[in-house]
Amino acid sequence: MTITARAQRPGATVRALGAVTVGTLLANLLAYLVQVPASRVLGPDGFGEFSVLNAAMLVLSVPALAVQAVVAREVVTGTSRRRLWRLIGVVGVLVAVGSAVGVGVMMQIAHTSWAATVAALAGAAPLAVIAGGQGLLQGAGRFGLLGGVLAGVGVAKSVPVVAAVWAGAGPTGALAAGTVGTVVAALAVAVVAGRVGGAAGGRTRSSVSMGDVLSASSVQFVMIVAVSVDLLLSRSVLSAGDAGVYALGVVATKGAFWLPQAIGVVVYPRLADPVRSGAALRRAAGVLAGIGCAVTALAAVCGPLVPIAISDDYRPVAGLMWLFAATGSLLAVLQLMLLAAIARNRARGAAPAFAVLVVEVGLIFSVADSVVSLAVIAAGAAVSSVVGTWAWVRMADD
């Protein structure tokens, strides 16, 4: 598999990484700035419901998110854009159906209200359009435009939520505002991506099917659930107040996880190249490890400021922010390795992480009874997943 000539040149690679990094950082910064007013205004109970339902929406959107990786790969191999848009539409419909079923499931698992659950899960299907459009730009090597799209999507998804929170709309209103922003973003991305033509080159495939998406989704599902399972189950094993406190700690996990996302986006075409895949994976993993150490240290220093900056209600989690950040940093490395599995079309690469995930769920239900114990279980699972997946990657390369 090849990548665009622009992405192959060292200078172009730096510019591509810069554009995607800026767009990603802005989007993630906005997403996490949302957490400040949400945690302060909604309080632990409301913030817990808000966070859990956002996590549920992300899990339900796994096929939609997997579309980006599949579409980017297929643009490189020459699959027609008409076929790819058709695939994006089919995935969007399937996610919408799954979200409708998921409403009742989440109400039982997380004890959330009907209105709030519907408002949150309705935002999953539009993500198929957003992810698909981003995949078209990524596969075509339009990283500058992709960076702008990432930033624009971040604004559209975050600003309405902040406005709703400050307006006193509560968890339901905030989630509904986020869904409306996501729909607007999806329409805008469809227009932008629809005007960009040209594949990146390489051989031509006659078709792409849901099987490709399902294969990538199986890997993406493990990744997203690994990032979210502790938060999703927190309201089942902790009190509503403690679950809200835990949700604030997870903000550090998600921040450390999403912060270096641009690295995976830019290196993805190289991960799909059999000649350069191994070296690209090692270099990118080293960079992620360095970023993770810095983020963990920063979280340790800034953790004591949580009661001052947010609320004294969250004091129990202040001393644990470094642990949450370390968990997120480890999961960022895991995501890179699983991206390599998708790029190489090796869904079995997610098997070690899936096995750890099963054990983690069992431990959460049988052992977790406090914010500390739940955080320790999540961190231990992250370490085990990274070690197991890296061992698999090494064996697959040998």
Short mmCIF file of C-alpha atoms in Angstrom, two decimals, residues 118-324:
data_model
loop_
_atom_site.label_atom_id
_atom_site.label_comp_id
_atom_site.label_asym_id
_atom_site.label_seq_id
_atom_site.Cartn_x
_atom_site.Cartn_y
_atom_site.Cartn_z
CA VAL A 118 -32.12 9.15 23.98
CA ALA A 119 -30.51 12.60 23.76
CA ALA A 120 -27.04 11.08 24.09
CA LEU A 121 -27.33 7.98 21.92
CA ALA A 122 -28.95 9.87 19.04
CA GLY A 123 -25.53 11.40 18.43
CA ALA A 124 -23.90 8.09 17.47
CA ALA A 125 -25.20 7.69 13.90
CA PRO A 126 -24.03 11.10 12.58
CA LEU A 127 -20.51 10.12 13.58
CA ALA A 128 -20.51 7.67 10.65
CA VAL A 129 -20.69 10.59 8.23
CA ILE A 130 -18.05 12.54 10.14
CA ALA A 131 -15.68 9.59 10.37
CA GLY A 132 -16.28 8.58 6.76
CA GLY A 133 -15.59 12.09 5.49
CA GLN A 134 -12.43 12.29 7.57
CA GLY A 135 -11.34 8.94 6.15
CA LEU A 136 -11.73 10.27 2.61
CA LEU A 137 -9.51 13.23 3.44
CA GLN A 138 -6.99 11.07 5.31
CA GLY A 139 -6.69 8.51 2.54
CA ALA A 140 -6.25 11.24 -0.08
CA GLY A 141 -3.45 12.79 1.95
CA ARG A 142 -5.36 16.06 2.49
CA PHE A 143 -4.00 16.47 6.01
CA GLY A 144 -4.20 20.26 6.06
CA LEU A 145 -7.90 20.15 5.24
CA LEU A 146 -8.35 17.25 7.65
CA GLY A 147 -6.87 19.35 10.45
CA GLY A 148 -9.38 22.10 9.73
CA VAL A 149 -12.24 19.60 9.69
CA LEU A 150 -11.15 18.12 13.02
CA ALA A 151 -11.11 21.57 14.59
CA GLY A 152 -14.47 22.53 13.09
CA VAL A 153 -16.10 19.33 14.31
CA GLY A 154 -14.71 19.99 17.77
CA VAL A 155 -16.26 23.45 17.84
CA ALA A 156 -19.64 22.23 16.57
CA LYS A 157 -19.80 19.41 19.13
CA SER A 158 -18.54 21.32 22.18
CA VAL A 159 -19.78 24.91 22.08
CA PRO A 160 -23.51 24.01 22.17
CA VAL A 161 -22.90 21.77 25.20
CA VAL A 162 -21.20 24.56 27.14
CA ALA A 163 -24.02 26.95 26.26
CA ALA A 164 -26.64 24.44 27.39
CA VAL A 165 -24.84 23.76 30.68
CA TRP A 166 -24.55 27.44 31.56
CA ALA A 167 -28.19 27.94 30.56
CA GLY A 168 -29.17 25.41 33.24
CA ALA A 169 -30.46 22.78 30.80
CA GLY A 170 -29.17 19.92 32.98
CA PRO A 171 -27.66 16.64 31.72
CA THR A 172 -30.46 16.01 29.23
CA GLY A 173 -30.26 19.45 27.67
CA ALA A 174 -26.47 19.33 27.49
CA LEU A 175 -26.52 15.92 25.80
CA ALA A 176 -29.20 17.04 23.36
CA ALA A 177 -27.17 20.13 22.47
CA GLY A 178 -24.15 17.94 21.79
CA THR A 179 -26.20 15.75 19.46
CA VAL A 180 -27.51 18.76 17.53
CA GLY A 181 -23.95 20.01 17.14
CA THR A 182 -22.86 16.59 15.91
CA VAL A 183 -25.58 16.58 13.24
CA VAL A 184 -24.51 20.02 12.05
CA ALA A 185 -20.89 18.87 11.94
CA ALA A 186 -21.86 15.77 9.94
CA LEU A 187 -23.59 17.87 7.29
CA ALA A 188 -20.60 20.19 7.02
CA VAL A 189 -18.10 17.32 6.75
CA ALA A 190 -20.20 15.67 4.03
CA VAL A 191 -20.09 18.86 1.97
CA VAL A 192 -16.33 19.36 2.43
CA ALA A 193 -15.37 15.72 1.79
CA GLY A 194 -17.74 15.52 -1.17
CA ARG A 195 -15.76 18.24 -2.94
CA VAL A 196 -12.41 16.48 -2.55
CA GLY A 197 -11.64 14.00 -5.29
CA GLY A 198 -8.85 11.67 -6.22
CA ALA A 199 -7.50 8.55 -4.60
CA ALA A 200 -4.01 8.39 -3.24
CA GLY A 201 -2.96 5.77 -5.75
CA GLY A 202 -2.10 2.10 -5.59
CA ARG A 203 -4.00 -0.90 -6.90
CA THR A 204 -7.73 -0.77 -7.61
CA ARG A 205 -10.32 -2.75 -5.70
CA SER A 206 -13.66 -3.46 -7.24
CA SER A 207 -15.63 -3.43 -4.03
CA VAL A 208 -15.63 -2.86 -0.32
CA SER A 209 -18.14 -4.52 1.98
CA MET A 210 -19.54 -4.43 5.49
CA GLY A 211 -17.16 -7.28 6.21
CA ASP A 212 -14.29 -4.80 6.00
CA VAL A 213 -16.04 -2.51 8.47
CA LEU A 214 -16.94 -5.36 10.80
CA SER A 215 -13.35 -6.56 10.81
CA ALA A 216 -12.09 -3.09 11.70
CA SER A 217 -14.99 -2.61 14.13
CA SER A 218 -14.02 -5.69 16.11
CA VAL A 219 -10.64 -4.11 16.76
CA GLN A 220 -12.08 -0.63 17.32
CA PHE A 221 -14.69 -2.05 19.70
CA VAL A 222 -12.03 -3.53 21.94
CA MET A 223 -10.19 -0.20 21.96
CA ILE A 224 -13.20 1.98 22.76
CA VAL A 225 -14.54 -0.39 25.41
CA ALA A 226 -11.10 -0.64 27.00
CA VAL A 227 -11.12 3.15 27.35
CA SER A 228 -14.70 3.35 28.60
CA VAL A 229 -15.61 0.17 30.48
CA ASP A 230 -14.62 1.43 33.94
CA LEU A 231 -16.72 4.57 33.50
CA LEU A 232 -19.63 2.67 31.95
CA LEU A 233 -19.81 0.30 34.92
CA SER A 234 -19.01 2.86 37.61
CA ARG A 235 -22.68 3.59 38.36
CA SER A 236 -23.27 -0.15 38.81
CA VAL A 237 -20.60 -0.64 41.50
CA LEU A 238 -20.32 2.81 43.09
CA SER A 239 -22.81 5.25 44.51
CA ALA A 240 -24.05 7.99 42.16
CA GLY A 241 -21.87 10.54 43.93
CA ASP A 242 -18.73 8.41 43.83
CA ALA A 243 -19.39 7.59 40.17
CA GLY A 244 -19.48 11.32 39.45
CA VAL A 245 -16.19 11.79 41.28
CA TYR A 246 -14.70 8.90 39.29
CA ALA A 247 -15.97 10.47 36.07
CA LEU A 248 -13.81 13.52 36.71
CA GLY A 249 -10.75 11.29 37.08
CA VAL A 250 -11.61 9.67 33.76
CA VAL A 251 -11.31 13.12 32.18
CA ALA A 252 -7.55 12.77 32.78
CA THR A 253 -7.63 9.27 31.24
CA LYS A 254 -9.40 10.50 28.14
CA GLY A 255 -7.15 13.55 27.90
CA ALA A 256 -3.97 11.46 27.97
CA PHE A 257 -5.55 9.01 25.51
CA TRP A 258 -6.74 11.52 22.91
CA LEU A 259 -3.91 14.08 23.21
CA PRO A 260 -1.47 12.28 20.85
CA GLN A 261 -4.22 11.09 18.46
CA ALA A 262 -2.66 12.98 15.55
CA ILE A 263 0.35 10.66 15.60
CA GLY A 264 -1.79 7.64 14.78
CA VAL A 265 -3.69 9.54 12.08
CA VAL A 266 -0.55 10.58 10.22
CA VAL A 267 1.40 7.34 10.68
CA TYR A 268 -1.55 5.11 9.70
CA PRO A 269 -0.66 4.86 5.97
CA ARG A 270 2.85 3.71 6.93
CA LEU A 271 1.43 1.12 9.29
CA ALA A 272 -0.34 -0.33 6.27
CA ASP A 273 2.92 -0.55 4.30
CA PRO A 274 4.43 -4.04 4.89
CA VAL A 275 7.94 -2.72 4.31
CA ARG A 276 7.83 0.15 6.80
CA SER A 277 5.14 -0.96 9.21
CA GLY A 278 7.38 -2.42 11.92
CA ALA A 279 9.77 0.53 12.06
CA ALA A 280 6.92 3.06 11.96
CA LEU A 281 5.17 1.30 14.83
CA ARG A 282 8.29 1.24 17.01
CA ARG A 283 9.07 4.91 16.42
CA ALA A 284 5.51 6.04 17.02
CA ALA A 285 5.23 3.92 20.17
CA GLY A 286 8.40 5.54 21.50
CA VAL A 287 6.99 9.00 20.89
CA LEU A 288 3.73 8.08 22.62
CA ALA A 289 5.61 6.69 25.60
CA GLY A 290 7.51 9.97 25.98
CA ILE A 291 4.33 12.03 25.75
CA GLY A 292 2.65 9.72 28.26
CA CYS A 293 5.41 10.20 30.83
CA ALA A 294 5.15 13.97 30.48
CA VAL A 295 1.35 13.96 30.77
CA THR A 296 1.44 11.69 33.82
CA ALA A 297 3.95 13.95 35.55
CA LEU A 298 1.84 17.00 34.74
CA ALA A 299 -1.27 15.32 36.15
CA ALA A 300 0.61 14.53 39.37
CA VAL A 301 1.57 18.19 39.74
CA CYS A 302 -1.84 19.60 38.83
CA GLY A 303 -3.96 17.02 40.68
CA PRO A 304 -4.05 18.96 43.97
CA LEU A 305 -5.62 21.90 42.12
CA VAL A 306 -8.80 19.93 41.35
CA PRO A 307 -10.72 21.00 44.48
CA ILE A 308 -9.81 24.63 43.79
CA ALA A 309 -10.46 24.70 40.05
CA ILE A 310 -13.55 22.46 40.00
CA SER A 311 -15.19 21.82 43.36
CA ASP A 312 -14.31 20.45 46.77
CA ASP A 313 -16.76 17.62 46.04
CA TYR A 314 -14.05 16.09 43.82
CA ARG A 315 -11.24 16.18 46.42
CA PRO A 316 -11.15 12.33 46.76
CA VAL A 317 -9.85 12.01 43.20
CA ALA A 318 -7.26 14.81 43.32
CA GLY A 319 -4.38 12.58 44.41
CA LEU A 320 -5.23 9.95 41.79
CA MET A 321 -5.12 12.13 38.68
CA TRP A 322 -1.64 10.83 37.80
CA LEU A 323 -2.94 7.25 37.84
CA PHE A 324 -5.80 8.13 35.51
#
